[in-house]
PDB file of C-alpha atoms in Angstrom:
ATOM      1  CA  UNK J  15       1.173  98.681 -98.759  1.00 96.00           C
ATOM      2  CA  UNK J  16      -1.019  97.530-101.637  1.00 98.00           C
ATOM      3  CA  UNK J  17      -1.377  94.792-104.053  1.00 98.00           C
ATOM      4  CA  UNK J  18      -3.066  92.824-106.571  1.00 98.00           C
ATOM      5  CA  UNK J  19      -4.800  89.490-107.397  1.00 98.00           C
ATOM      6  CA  UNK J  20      -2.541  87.573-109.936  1.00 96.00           C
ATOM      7  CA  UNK J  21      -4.394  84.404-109.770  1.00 96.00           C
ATOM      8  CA  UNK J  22      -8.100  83.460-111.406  1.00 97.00           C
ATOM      9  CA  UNK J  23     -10.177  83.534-108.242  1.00 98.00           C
ATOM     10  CA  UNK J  24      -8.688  84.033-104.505  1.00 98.00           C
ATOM     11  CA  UNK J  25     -11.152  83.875-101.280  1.00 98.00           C
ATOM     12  CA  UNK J  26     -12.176  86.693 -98.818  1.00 98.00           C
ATOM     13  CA  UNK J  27     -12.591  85.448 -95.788  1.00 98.00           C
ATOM     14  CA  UNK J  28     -14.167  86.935 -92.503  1.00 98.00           C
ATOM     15  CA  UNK J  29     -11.192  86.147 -90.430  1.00 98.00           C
ATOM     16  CA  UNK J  30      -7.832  85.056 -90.623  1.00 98.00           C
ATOM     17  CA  UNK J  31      -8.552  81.574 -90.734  1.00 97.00           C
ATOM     18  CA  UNK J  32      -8.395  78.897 -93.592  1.00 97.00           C
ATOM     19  CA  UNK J  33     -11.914  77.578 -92.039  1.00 97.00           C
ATOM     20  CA  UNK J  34     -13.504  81.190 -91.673  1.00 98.00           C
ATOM     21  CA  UNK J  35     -16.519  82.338 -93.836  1.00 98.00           C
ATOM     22  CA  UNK J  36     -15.622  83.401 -97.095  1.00 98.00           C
ATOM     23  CA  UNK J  37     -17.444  86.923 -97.660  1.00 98.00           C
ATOM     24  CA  UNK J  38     -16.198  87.521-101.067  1.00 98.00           C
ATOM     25  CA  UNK J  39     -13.758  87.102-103.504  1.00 98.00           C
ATOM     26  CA  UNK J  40     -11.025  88.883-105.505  1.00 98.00           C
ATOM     27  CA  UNK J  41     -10.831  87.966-109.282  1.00 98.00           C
ATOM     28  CA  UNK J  42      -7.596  88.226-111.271  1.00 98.00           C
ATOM     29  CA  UNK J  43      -6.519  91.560-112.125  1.00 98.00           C
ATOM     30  CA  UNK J  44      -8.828  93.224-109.057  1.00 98.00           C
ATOM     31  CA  UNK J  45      -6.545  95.768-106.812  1.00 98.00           C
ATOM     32  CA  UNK J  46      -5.887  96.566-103.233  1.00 98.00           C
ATOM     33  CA  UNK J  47      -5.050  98.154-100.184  1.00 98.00           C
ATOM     34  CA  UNK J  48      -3.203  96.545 -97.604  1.00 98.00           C
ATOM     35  CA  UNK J  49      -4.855  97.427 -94.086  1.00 98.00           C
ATOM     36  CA  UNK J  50      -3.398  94.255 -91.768  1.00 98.00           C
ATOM     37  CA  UNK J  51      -0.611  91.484 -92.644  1.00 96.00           C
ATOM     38  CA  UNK J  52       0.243  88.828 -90.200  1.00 93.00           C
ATOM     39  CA  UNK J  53       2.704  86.157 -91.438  1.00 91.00           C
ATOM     40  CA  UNK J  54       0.211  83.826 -93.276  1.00 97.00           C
ATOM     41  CA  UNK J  55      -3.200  86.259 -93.687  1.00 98.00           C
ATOM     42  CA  UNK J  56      -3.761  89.481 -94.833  1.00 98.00           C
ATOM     43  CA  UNK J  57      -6.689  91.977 -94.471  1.00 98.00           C
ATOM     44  CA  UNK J  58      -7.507  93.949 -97.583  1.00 98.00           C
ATOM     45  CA  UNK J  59      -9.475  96.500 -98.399  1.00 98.00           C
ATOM     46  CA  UNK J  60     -10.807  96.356-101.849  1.00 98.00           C
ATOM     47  CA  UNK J  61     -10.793  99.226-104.410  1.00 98.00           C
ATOM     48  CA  UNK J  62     -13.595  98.739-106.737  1.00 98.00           C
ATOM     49  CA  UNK J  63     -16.062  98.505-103.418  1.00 97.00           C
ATOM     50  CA  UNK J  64     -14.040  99.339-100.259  1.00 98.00           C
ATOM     51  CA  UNK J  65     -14.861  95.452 -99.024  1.00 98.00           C
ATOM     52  CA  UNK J  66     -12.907  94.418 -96.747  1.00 98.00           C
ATOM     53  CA  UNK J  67     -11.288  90.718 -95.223  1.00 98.00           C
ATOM     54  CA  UNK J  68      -8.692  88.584 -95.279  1.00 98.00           C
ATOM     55  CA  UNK J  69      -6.481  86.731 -97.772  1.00 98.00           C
ATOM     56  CA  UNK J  70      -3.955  84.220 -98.007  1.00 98.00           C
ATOM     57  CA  UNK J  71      -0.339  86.460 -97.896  1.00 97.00           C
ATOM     58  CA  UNK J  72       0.998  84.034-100.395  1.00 97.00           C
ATOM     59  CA  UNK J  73      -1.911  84.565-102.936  1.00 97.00           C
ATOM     60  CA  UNK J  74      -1.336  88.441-104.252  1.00 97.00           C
ATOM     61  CA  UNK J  75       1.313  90.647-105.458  1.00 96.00           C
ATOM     62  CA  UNK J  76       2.363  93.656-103.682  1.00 97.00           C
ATOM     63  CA  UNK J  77       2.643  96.763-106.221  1.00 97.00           C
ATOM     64  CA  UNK J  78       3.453 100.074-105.123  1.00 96.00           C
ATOM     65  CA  UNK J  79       1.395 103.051-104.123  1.00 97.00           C
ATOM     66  CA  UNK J  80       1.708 105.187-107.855  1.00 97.00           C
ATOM     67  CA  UNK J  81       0.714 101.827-109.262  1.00 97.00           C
ATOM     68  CA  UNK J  82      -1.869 101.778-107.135  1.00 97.00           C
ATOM     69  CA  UNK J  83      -3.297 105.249-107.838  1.00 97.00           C
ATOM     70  CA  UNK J  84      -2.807 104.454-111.452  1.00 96.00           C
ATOM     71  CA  UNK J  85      -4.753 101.185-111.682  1.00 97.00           C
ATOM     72  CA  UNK J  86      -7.325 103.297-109.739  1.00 97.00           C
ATOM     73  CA  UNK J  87      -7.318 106.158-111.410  1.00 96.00           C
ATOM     74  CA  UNK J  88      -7.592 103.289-114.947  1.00 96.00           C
ATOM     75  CA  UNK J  89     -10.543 102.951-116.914  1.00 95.00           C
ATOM     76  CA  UNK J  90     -12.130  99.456-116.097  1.00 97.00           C
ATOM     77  CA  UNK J  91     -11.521  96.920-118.793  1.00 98.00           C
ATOM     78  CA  UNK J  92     -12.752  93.868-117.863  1.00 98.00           C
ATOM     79  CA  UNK J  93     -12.637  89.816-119.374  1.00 98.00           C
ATOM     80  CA  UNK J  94     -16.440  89.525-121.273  1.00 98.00           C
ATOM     81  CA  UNK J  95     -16.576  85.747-121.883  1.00 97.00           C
ATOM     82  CA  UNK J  96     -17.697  82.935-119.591  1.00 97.00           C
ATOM     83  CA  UNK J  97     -13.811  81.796-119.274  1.00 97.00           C
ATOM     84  CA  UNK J  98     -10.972  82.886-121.386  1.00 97.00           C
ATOM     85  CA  UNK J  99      -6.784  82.949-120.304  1.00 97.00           C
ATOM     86  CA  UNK J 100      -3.863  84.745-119.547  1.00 97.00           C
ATOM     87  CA  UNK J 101      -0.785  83.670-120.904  1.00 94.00           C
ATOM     88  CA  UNK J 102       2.554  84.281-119.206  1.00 83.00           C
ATOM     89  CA  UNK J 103       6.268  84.007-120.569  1.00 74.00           C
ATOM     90  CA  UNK J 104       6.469  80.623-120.174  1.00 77.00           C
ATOM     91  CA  UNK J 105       3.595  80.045-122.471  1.00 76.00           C
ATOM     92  CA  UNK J 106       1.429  78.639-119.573  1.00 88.00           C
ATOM     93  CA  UNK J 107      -2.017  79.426-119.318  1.00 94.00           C
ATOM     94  CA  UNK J 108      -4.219  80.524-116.769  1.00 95.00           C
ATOM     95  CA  UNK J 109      -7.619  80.357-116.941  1.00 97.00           C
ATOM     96  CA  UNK J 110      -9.764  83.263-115.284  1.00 98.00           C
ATOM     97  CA  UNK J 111     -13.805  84.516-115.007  1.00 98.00           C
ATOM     98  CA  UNK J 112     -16.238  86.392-116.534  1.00 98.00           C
ATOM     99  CA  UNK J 113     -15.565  89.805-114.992  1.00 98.00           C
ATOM    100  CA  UNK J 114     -11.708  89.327-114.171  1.00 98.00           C
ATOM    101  CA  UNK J 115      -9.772  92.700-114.275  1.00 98.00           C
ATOM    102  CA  UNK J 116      -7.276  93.447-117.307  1.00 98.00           C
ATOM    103  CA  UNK J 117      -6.961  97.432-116.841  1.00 97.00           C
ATOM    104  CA  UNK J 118      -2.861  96.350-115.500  1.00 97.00           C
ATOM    105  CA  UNK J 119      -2.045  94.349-118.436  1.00 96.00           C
ATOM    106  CA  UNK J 120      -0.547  97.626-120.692  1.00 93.00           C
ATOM    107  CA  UNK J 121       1.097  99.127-117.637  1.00 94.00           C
ATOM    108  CA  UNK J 122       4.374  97.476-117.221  1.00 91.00           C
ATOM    109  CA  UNK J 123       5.292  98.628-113.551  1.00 92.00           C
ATOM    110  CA  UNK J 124       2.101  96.348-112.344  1.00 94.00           C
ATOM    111  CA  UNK J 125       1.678  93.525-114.753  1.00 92.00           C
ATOM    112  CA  UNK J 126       6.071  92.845-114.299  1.00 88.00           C
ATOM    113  CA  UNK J 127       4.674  88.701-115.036  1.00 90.00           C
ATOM    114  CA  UNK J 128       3.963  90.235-118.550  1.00 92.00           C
ATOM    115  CA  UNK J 129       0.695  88.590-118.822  1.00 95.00           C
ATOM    116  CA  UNK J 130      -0.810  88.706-122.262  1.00 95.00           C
ATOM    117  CA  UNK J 131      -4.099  88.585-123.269  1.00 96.00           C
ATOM    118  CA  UNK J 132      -5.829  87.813-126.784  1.00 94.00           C
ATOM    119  CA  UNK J 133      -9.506  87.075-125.598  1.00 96.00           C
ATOM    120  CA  UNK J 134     -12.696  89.620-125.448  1.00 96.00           C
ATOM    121  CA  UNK J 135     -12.863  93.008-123.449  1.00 97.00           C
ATOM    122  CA  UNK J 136     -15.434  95.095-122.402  1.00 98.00           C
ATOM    123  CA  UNK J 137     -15.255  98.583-121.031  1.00 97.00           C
ATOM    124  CA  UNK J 138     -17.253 101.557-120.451  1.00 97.00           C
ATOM    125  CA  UNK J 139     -20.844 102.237-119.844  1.00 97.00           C
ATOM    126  CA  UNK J 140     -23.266  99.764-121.941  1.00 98.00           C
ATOM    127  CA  UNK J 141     -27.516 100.926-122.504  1.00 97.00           C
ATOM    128  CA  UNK J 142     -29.347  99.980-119.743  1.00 96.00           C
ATOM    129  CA  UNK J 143     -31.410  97.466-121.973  1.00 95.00           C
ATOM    130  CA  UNK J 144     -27.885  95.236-122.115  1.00 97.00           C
ATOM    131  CA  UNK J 145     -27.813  94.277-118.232  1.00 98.00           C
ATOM    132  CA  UNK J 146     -30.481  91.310-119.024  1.00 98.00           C
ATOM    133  CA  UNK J 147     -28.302  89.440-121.726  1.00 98.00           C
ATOM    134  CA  UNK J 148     -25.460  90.311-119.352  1.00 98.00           C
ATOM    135  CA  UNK J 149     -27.552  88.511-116.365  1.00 98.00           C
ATOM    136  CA  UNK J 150     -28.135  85.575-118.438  1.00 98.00           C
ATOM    137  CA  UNK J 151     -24.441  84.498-118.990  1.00 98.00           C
ATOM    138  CA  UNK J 152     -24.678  83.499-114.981  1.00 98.00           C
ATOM    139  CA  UNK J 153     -27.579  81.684-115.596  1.00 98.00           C
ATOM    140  CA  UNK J 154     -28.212  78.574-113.869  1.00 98.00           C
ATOM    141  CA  UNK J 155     -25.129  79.281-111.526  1.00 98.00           C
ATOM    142  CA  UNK J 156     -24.949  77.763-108.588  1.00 98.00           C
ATOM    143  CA  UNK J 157     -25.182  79.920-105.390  1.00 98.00           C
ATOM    144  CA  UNK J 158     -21.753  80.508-103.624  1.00 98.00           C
ATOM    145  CA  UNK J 159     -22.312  82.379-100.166  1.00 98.00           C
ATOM    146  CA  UNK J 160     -19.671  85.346-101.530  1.00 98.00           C
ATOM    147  CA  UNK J 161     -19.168  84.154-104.797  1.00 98.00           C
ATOM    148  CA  UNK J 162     -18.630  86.379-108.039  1.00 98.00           C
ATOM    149  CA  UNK J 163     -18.185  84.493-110.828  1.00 98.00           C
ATOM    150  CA  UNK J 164     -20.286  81.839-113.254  1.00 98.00           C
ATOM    151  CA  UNK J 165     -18.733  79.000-111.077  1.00 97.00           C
ATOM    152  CA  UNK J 166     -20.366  80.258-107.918  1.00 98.00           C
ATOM    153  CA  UNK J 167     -22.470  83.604-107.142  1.00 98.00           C
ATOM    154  CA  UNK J 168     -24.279  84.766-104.796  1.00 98.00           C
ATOM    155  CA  UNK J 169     -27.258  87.072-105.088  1.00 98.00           C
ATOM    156  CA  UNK J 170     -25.585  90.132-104.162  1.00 98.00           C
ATOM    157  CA  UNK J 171     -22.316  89.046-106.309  1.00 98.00           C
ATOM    158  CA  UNK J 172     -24.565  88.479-109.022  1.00 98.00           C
ATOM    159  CA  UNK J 173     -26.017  92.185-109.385  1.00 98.00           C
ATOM    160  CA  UNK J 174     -22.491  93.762-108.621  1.00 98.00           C
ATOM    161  CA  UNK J 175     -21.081  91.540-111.659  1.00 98.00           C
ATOM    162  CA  UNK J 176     -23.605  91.937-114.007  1.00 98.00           C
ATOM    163  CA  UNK J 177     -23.822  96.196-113.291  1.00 98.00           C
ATOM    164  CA  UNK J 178     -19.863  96.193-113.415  1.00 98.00           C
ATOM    165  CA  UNK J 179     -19.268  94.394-116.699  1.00 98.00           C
ATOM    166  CA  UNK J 180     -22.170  97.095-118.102  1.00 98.00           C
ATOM    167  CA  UNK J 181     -20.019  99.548-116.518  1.00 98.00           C
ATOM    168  CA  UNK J 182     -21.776 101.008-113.490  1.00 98.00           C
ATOM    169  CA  UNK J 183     -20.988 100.523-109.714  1.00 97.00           C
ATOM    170  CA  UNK J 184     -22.809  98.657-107.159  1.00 98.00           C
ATOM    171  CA  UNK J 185     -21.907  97.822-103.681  1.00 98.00           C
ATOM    172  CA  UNK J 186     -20.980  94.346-102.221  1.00 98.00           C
ATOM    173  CA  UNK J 187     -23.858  93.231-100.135  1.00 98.00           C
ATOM    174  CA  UNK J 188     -27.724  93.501-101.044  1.00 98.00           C
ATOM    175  CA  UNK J 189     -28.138  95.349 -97.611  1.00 98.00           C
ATOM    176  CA  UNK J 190     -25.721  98.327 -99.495  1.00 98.00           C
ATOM    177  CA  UNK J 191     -26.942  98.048-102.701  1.00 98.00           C
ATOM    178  CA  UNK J 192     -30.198  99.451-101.002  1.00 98.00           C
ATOM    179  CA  UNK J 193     -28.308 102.503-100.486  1.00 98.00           C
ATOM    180  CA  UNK J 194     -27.698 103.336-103.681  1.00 98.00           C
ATOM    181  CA  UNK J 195     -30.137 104.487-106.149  1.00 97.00           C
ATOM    182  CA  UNK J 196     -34.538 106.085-106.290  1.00 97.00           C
ATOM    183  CA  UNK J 197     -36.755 104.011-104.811  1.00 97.00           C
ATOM    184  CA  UNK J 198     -39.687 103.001-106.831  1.00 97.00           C
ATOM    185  CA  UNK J 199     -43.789 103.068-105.098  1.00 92.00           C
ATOM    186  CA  UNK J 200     -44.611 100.198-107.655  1.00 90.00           C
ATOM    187  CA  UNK J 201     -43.384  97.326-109.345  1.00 92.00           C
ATOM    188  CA  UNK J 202     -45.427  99.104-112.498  1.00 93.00           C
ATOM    189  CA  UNK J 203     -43.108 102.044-112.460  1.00 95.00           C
ATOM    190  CA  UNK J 204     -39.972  99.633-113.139  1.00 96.00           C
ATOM    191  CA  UNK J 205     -38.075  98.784-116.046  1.00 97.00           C
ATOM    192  CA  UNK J 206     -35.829  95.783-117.093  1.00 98.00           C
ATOM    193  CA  UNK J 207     -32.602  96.161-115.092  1.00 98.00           C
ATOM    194  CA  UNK J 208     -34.024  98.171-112.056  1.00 98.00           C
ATOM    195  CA  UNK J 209     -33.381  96.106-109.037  1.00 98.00           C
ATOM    196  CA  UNK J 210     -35.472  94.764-106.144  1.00 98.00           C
ATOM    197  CA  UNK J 211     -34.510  93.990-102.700  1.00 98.00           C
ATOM    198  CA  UNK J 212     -36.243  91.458-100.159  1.00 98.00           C
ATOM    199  CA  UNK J 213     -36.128  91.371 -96.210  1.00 97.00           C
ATOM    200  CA  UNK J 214     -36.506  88.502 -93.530  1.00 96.00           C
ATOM    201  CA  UNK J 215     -38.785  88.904 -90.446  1.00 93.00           C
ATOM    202  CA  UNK J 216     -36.700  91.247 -88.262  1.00 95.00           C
ATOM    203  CA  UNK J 217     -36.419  94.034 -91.716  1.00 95.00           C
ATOM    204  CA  UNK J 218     -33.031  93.311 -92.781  1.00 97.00           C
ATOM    205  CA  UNK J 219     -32.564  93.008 -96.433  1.00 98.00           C
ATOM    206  CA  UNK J 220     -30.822  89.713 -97.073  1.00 98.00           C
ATOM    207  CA  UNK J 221     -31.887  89.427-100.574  1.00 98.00           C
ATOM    208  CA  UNK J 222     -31.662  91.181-104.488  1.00 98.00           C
ATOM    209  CA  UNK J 223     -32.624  90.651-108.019  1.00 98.00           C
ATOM    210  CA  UNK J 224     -32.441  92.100-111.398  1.00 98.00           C
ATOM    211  CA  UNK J 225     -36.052  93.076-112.339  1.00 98.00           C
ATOM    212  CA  UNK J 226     -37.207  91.602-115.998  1.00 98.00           C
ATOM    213  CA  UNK J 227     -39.969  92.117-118.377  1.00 96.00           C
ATOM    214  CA  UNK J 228     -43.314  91.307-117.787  1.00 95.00           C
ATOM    215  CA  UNK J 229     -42.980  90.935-114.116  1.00 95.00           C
ATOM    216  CA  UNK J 230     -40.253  88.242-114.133  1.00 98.00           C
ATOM    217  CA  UNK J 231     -36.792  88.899-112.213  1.00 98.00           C
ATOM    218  CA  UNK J 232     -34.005  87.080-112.272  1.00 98.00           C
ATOM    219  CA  UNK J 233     -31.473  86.186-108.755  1.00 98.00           C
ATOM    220  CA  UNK J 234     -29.853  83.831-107.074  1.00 98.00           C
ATOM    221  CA  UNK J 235     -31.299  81.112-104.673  1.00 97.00           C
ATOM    222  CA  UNK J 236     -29.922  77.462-105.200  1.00 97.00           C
ATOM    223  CA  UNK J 237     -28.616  78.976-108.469  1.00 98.00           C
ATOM    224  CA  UNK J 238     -29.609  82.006-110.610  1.00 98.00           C
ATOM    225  CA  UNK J 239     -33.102  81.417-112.193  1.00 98.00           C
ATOM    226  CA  UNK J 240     -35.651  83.231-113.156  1.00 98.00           C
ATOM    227  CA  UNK J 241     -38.959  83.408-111.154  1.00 98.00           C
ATOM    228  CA  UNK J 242     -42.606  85.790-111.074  1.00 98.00           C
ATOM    229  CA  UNK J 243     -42.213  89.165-109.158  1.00 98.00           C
ATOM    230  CA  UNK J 244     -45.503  90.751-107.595  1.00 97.00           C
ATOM    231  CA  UNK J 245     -46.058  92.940-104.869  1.00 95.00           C
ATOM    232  CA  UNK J 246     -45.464  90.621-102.043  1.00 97.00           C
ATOM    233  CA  UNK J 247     -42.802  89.053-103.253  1.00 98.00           C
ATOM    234  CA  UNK J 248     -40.828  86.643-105.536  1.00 98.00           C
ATOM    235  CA  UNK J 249     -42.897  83.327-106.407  1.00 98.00           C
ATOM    236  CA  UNK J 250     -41.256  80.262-107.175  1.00 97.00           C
ATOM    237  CA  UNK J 251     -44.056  78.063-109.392  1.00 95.00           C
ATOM    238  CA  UNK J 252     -41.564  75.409-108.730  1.00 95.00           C
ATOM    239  CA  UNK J 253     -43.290  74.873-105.272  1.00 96.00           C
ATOM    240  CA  UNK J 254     -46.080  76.973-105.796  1.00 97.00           C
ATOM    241  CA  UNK J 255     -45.080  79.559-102.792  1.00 97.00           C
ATOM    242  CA  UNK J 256     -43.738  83.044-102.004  1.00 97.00           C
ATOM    243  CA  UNK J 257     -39.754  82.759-101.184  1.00 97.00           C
ATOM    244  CA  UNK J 258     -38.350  85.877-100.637  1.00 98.00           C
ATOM    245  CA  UNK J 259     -40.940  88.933 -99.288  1.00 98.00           C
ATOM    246  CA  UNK J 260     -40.371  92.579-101.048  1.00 98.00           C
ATOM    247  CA  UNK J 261     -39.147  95.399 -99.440  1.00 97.00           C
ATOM    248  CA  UNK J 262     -37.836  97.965-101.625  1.00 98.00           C
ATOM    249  CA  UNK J 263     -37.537  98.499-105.772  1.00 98.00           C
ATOM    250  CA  UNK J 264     -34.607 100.848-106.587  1.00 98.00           C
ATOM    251  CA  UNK J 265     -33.507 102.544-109.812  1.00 97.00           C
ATOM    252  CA  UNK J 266     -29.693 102.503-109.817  1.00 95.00           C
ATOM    253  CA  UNK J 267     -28.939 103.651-113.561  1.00 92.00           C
TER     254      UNK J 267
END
């Protein structure tokens, strides 16, 4: 079975639980495999990232498996402005988020609500150098523990975003993310866009942000800001201290 978000912005939670954690989320348009359903929950497995929790069953629409491989197989066209809408045949509109999926919208087996949509798209791979004005459409978000969109991010949520709507692919979680990509010996050797990931006490990387110029980087902690990057660490001159202690910078693009 698989299916597809038709609303703005559903949650991912860790269990099948209104009250659980929410890990993520799935933005309109975003597509699915079905791994789990129980009457009111469902456990997903997402395309784009192979991320996987639960959803509420009454909060997607099933599609079938050649839709599935065709949305997959789709190039990524994704909503480019802060908020923009759908409109569906009954001339109501929905509002949905930065990043939102629209590769369904001209293939009439999935998008059978005959959503239309007359706002900005982006596709395809953007220069390297665009990932910073990209980053500072979320600025001054507030953090979201598994948020993805201008309304709520989370550090992690925040890189994906910004690399997808330039059109390259990151992991979920900061601690994948490290995966991916060349590690870098030295801050020096980095360039705007490269990213840098941070670890707690026991070695496990918890944190990530999009490297600037002039040893700035920009991430998410109470919101997305920008703060100085040296080669212990992130310092916030806010309160005149290290916050978040560097482990590793990687080179994804």
């Amino acid at each position: 079975m698989f299916g597809i978000c038709n609303l703005a912005i559903i949650p991912l939670r860790a269990e099948a639980s209104d009250r659980s954690e929410i890990v993520s989320q799935v933005l309109f348009g975003e597509h699915f495999e079905v791994l789990e359903q129980q009457k009111q929950w469902t456990r997903i497995s997402l395309q784009y990232d192979n991320y996987e929790g639960w959803i509420d069953t009454k909060q997607f629409r099933e599609i079938s498996e050649h839709a599935f491989g065709q949305l997959s197989e789709a190039a990524v066209v994704l909503n480019s402005d802060l908020v923009e809408y759908v409109a569906a045949p009954d001339n109501l509109l929905m509002p949905i988020p930065l990043g939102a999926s629209l590769s369904f919208l001209d293939n009439s087996e999935i998008n059978v609500e005959n959503f239309g949509f007359e706002g900005l798209k982006i596709s395809g791979k953007k220069p390297k150098s665009n990932l910073i004005n990209t980053a500072f459409m979320y600025l001054n978000a507030p953090y979201l523990w598994g948020g993805k969109t201008p309304f709520g991010i989370d550090c992690s949520g925040f890189t994906q975003m910004v690399y997808k709507l330039n059109g390259y692919h990151l992991l979920r979680d900061a601690s994948q993310q490290a995966t991916q990509g060349e590690a870098l010996s030295f801050i020096e050797e980095s360039e705007p866009g490269d990213l840098a990931f941070f670890d707690n006490d026991e070695g496990r990387i918890i944190h990530v942000g999009i490297i600037m110029d002039d040893n700035y980087i920009i991430h998410g902690s109470g919101k997305i800001r920008i703060d100085r990057l040296d080669h212990l660490g992130i310092y916030n001159a806010e309160i005149n201290r290290h916050t978040h202690k560097l482990r590793v910078i990687k080179k994804i693009i």
